[in-house]
Every structure is written in structure tokens, then in C-alpha cells.
Amino acid sequence: IDPKADPLGPDNVLLFMTGPLTGTLAPSTGR
């Protein structure tokens, strides 16, 4: 992703990612 990409432009992407500890009992993993 280009750092100068327009936040609402077509070259920008939206990523939804989970961490490796999501779903475990480790504290603060759902943030």
C-alpha cells in the first residue's frame, strides 16, 4: 500500500485481521 494513497480512494484497502491469540483466555486479545 502506497503511504500517499487517498484514504477513500480505490488504491487503498480495508483489512480485517485477527491476532494469533484471539479466542484464547489470554488477557486483552479481543481488542
PDB file of N, CA and C in Angstrom:
ATOM      1  N   ILE A   1       0.851  -1.174   0.000  1.00  0.00           N
ATOM      2  CA  ILE A   1       0.000   0.000   0.000  1.00  0.00           C
ATOM      3  C   ILE A   1       0.895   1.233   0.000  1.00  0.00           C
ATOM      4  N   ASP A   2       0.623   2.129  -0.919  1.00  0.00           N
ATOM      5  CA  ASP A   2       1.383   3.371  -1.005  1.00  0.00           C
ATOM      6  C   ASP A   2       1.041   4.268   0.185  1.00  0.00           C
ATOM      7  N   PRO A   3       2.039   4.775   0.910  1.00  0.00           N
ATOM      8  CA  PRO A   3       1.756   5.651   2.059  1.00  0.00           C
ATOM      9  C   PRO A   3       1.010   6.926   1.675  1.00  0.00           C
ATOM     10  N   LYS A   4       1.092   7.317   0.413  1.00  0.00           N
ATOM     11  CA  LYS A   4       0.422   8.537  -0.046  1.00  0.00           C
ATOM     12  C   LYS A   4      -0.959   8.257  -0.631  1.00  0.00           C
ATOM     13  N   ALA A   5      -1.450   7.042  -0.489  1.00  0.00           N
ATOM     14  CA  ALA A   5      -2.743   6.669  -1.066  1.00  0.00           C
ATOM     15  C   ALA A   5      -3.868   7.445  -0.398  1.00  0.00           C
ATOM     16  N   ASP A   6      -4.851   7.816  -1.196  1.00  0.00           N
ATOM     17  CA  ASP A   6      -6.031   8.513  -0.688  1.00  0.00           C
ATOM     18  C   ASP A   6      -6.805   7.558   0.226  1.00  0.00           C
ATOM     19  N   PRO A   7      -7.170   7.984   1.448  1.00  0.00           N
ATOM     20  CA  PRO A   7      -7.876   7.096   2.377  1.00  0.00           C
ATOM     21  C   PRO A   7      -9.180   6.538   1.818  1.00  0.00           C
ATOM     22  N   LEU A   8      -9.839   7.267   0.937  1.00  0.00           N
ATOM     23  CA  LEU A   8     -11.102   6.810   0.370  1.00  0.00           C
ATOM     24  C   LEU A   8     -10.973   6.414  -1.096  1.00  0.00           C
ATOM     25  N   GLY A   9      -9.740   6.357  -1.589  1.00  0.00           N
ATOM     26  CA  GLY A   9      -9.517   6.042  -2.993  1.00  0.00           C
ATOM     27  C   GLY A   9      -9.513   4.547  -3.269  1.00  0.00           C
ATOM     28  N   PRO A  10      -9.547   4.180  -4.541  1.00  0.00           N
ATOM     29  CA  PRO A  10      -9.602   2.765  -4.927  1.00  0.00           C
ATOM     30  C   PRO A  10      -8.294   2.011  -4.672  1.00  0.00           C
ATOM     31  N   ASP A  11      -7.181   2.730  -4.504  1.00  0.00           N
ATOM     32  CA  ASP A  11      -5.899   2.062  -4.268  1.00  0.00           C
ATOM     33  C   ASP A  11      -5.716   1.655  -2.811  1.00  0.00           C
ATOM     34  N   ASN A  12      -6.571   2.145  -1.940  1.00  0.00           N
ATOM     35  CA  ASN A  12      -6.479   1.816  -0.527  1.00  0.00           C
ATOM     36  C   ASN A  12      -7.261   0.530  -0.261  1.00  0.00           C
ATOM     37  N   VAL A  13      -6.831  -0.234   0.723  1.00  0.00           N
ATOM     38  CA  VAL A  13      -7.511  -1.489   1.062  1.00  0.00           C
ATOM     39  C   VAL A  13      -7.973  -1.441   2.508  1.00  0.00           C
ATOM     40  N   LEU A  14      -8.983  -2.219   2.807  1.00  0.00           N
ATOM     41  CA  LEU A  14      -9.505  -2.335   4.163  1.00  0.00           C
ATOM     42  C   LEU A  14      -9.259  -3.766   4.616  1.00  0.00           C
ATOM     43  N   LEU A  15      -8.504  -3.919   5.699  1.00  0.00           N
ATOM     44  CA  LEU A  15      -8.137  -5.247   6.179  1.00  0.00           C
ATOM     45  C   LEU A  15      -8.791  -5.515   7.524  1.00  0.00           C
ATOM     46  N   PHE A  16      -9.396  -6.682   7.659  1.00  0.00           N
ATOM     47  CA  PHE A  16      -9.911  -7.163   8.936  1.00  0.00           C
ATOM     48  C   PHE A  16      -9.055  -8.369   9.308  1.00  0.00           C
ATOM     49  N   MET A  17      -8.309  -8.242  10.398  1.00  0.00           N
ATOM     50  CA  MET A  17      -7.396  -9.317  10.764  1.00  0.00           C
ATOM     51  C   MET A  17      -7.577  -9.678  12.234  1.00  0.00           C
ATOM     52  N   THR A  18      -7.336 -10.923  12.553  1.00  0.00           N
ATOM     53  CA  THR A  18      -7.373 -11.363  13.939  1.00  0.00           C
ATOM     54  C   THR A  18      -5.965 -11.726  14.377  1.00  0.00           C
ATOM     55  N   GLY A  19      -5.738 -11.624  15.659  1.00  0.00           N
ATOM     56  CA  GLY A  19      -4.436 -11.975  16.200  1.00  0.00           C
ATOM     57  C   GLY A  19      -4.328 -13.468  16.463  1.00  0.00           C
ATOM     58  N   PRO A  20      -3.111 -13.949  16.680  1.00  0.00           N
ATOM     59  CA  PRO A  20      -2.923 -15.383  16.891  1.00  0.00           C
ATOM     60  C   PRO A  20      -3.519 -15.897  18.202  1.00  0.00           C
ATOM     61  N   LEU A  21      -3.791 -15.004  19.147  1.00  0.00           N
ATOM     62  CA  LEU A  21      -4.335 -15.432  20.434  1.00  0.00           C
ATOM     63  C   LEU A  21      -5.828 -15.163  20.569  1.00  0.00           C
ATOM     64  N   THR A  22      -6.473 -14.676  19.520  1.00  0.00           N
ATOM     65  CA  THR A  22      -7.903 -14.409  19.587  1.00  0.00           C
ATOM     66  C   THR A  22      -8.655 -15.711  19.839  1.00  0.00           C
ATOM     67  N   GLY A  23      -9.573 -15.676  20.786  1.00  0.00           N
ATOM     68  CA  GLY A  23     -10.333 -16.872  21.119  1.00  0.00           C
ATOM     69  C   GLY A  23      -9.737 -17.670  22.258  1.00  0.00           C
ATOM     70  N   THR A  24      -8.586 -17.225  22.759  1.00  0.00           N
ATOM     71  CA  THR A  24      -7.986 -17.899  23.905  1.00  0.00           C
ATOM     72  C   THR A  24      -8.326 -17.116  25.162  1.00  0.00           C
ATOM     73  N   LEU A  25      -7.905 -17.593  26.283  1.00  0.00           N
ATOM     74  CA  LEU A  25      -8.170 -16.913  27.552  1.00  0.00           C
ATOM     75  C   LEU A  25      -7.087 -15.899  27.914  1.00  0.00           C
ATOM     76  N   ALA A  26      -6.163 -15.625  26.997  1.00  0.00           N
ATOM     77  CA  ALA A  26      -5.125 -14.635  27.256  1.00  0.00           C
ATOM     78  C   ALA A  26      -5.762 -13.254  27.390  1.00  0.00           C
ATOM     79  N   PRO A  27      -5.312 -12.434  28.333  1.00  0.00           N
ATOM     80  CA  PRO A  27      -5.922 -11.118  28.533  1.00  0.00           C
ATOM     81  C   PRO A  27      -5.670 -10.157  27.361  1.00  0.00           C
ATOM     82  N   SER A  28      -6.645  -9.318  27.086  1.00  0.00           N
ATOM     83  CA  SER A  28      -6.576  -8.248  26.074  1.00  0.00           C
ATOM     84  C   SER A  28      -6.393  -8.754  24.645  1.00  0.00           C
ATOM     85  N   THR A  29      -6.813  -9.969  24.327  1.00  0.00           N
ATOM     86  CA  THR A  29      -6.646 -10.463  22.959  1.00  0.00           C
ATOM     87  C   THR A  29      -7.804 -10.079  22.053  1.00  0.00           C
ATOM     88  N   GLY A  30      -8.893  -9.587  22.606  1.00  0.00           N
ATOM     89  CA  GLY A  30     -10.036  -9.216  21.781  1.00  0.00           C
ATOM     90  C   GLY A  30     -10.085  -7.744  21.444  1.00  0.00           C
ATOM     91  N   ARG A  31      -8.998  -7.043  21.651  1.00  0.00           N
ATOM     92  CA  ARG A  31      -9.004  -5.598  21.381  1.00  0.00           C
ATOM     93  C   ARG A  31      -8.579  -5.295  19.986  1.00  0.00           C
TER      94      ARG A  31
END
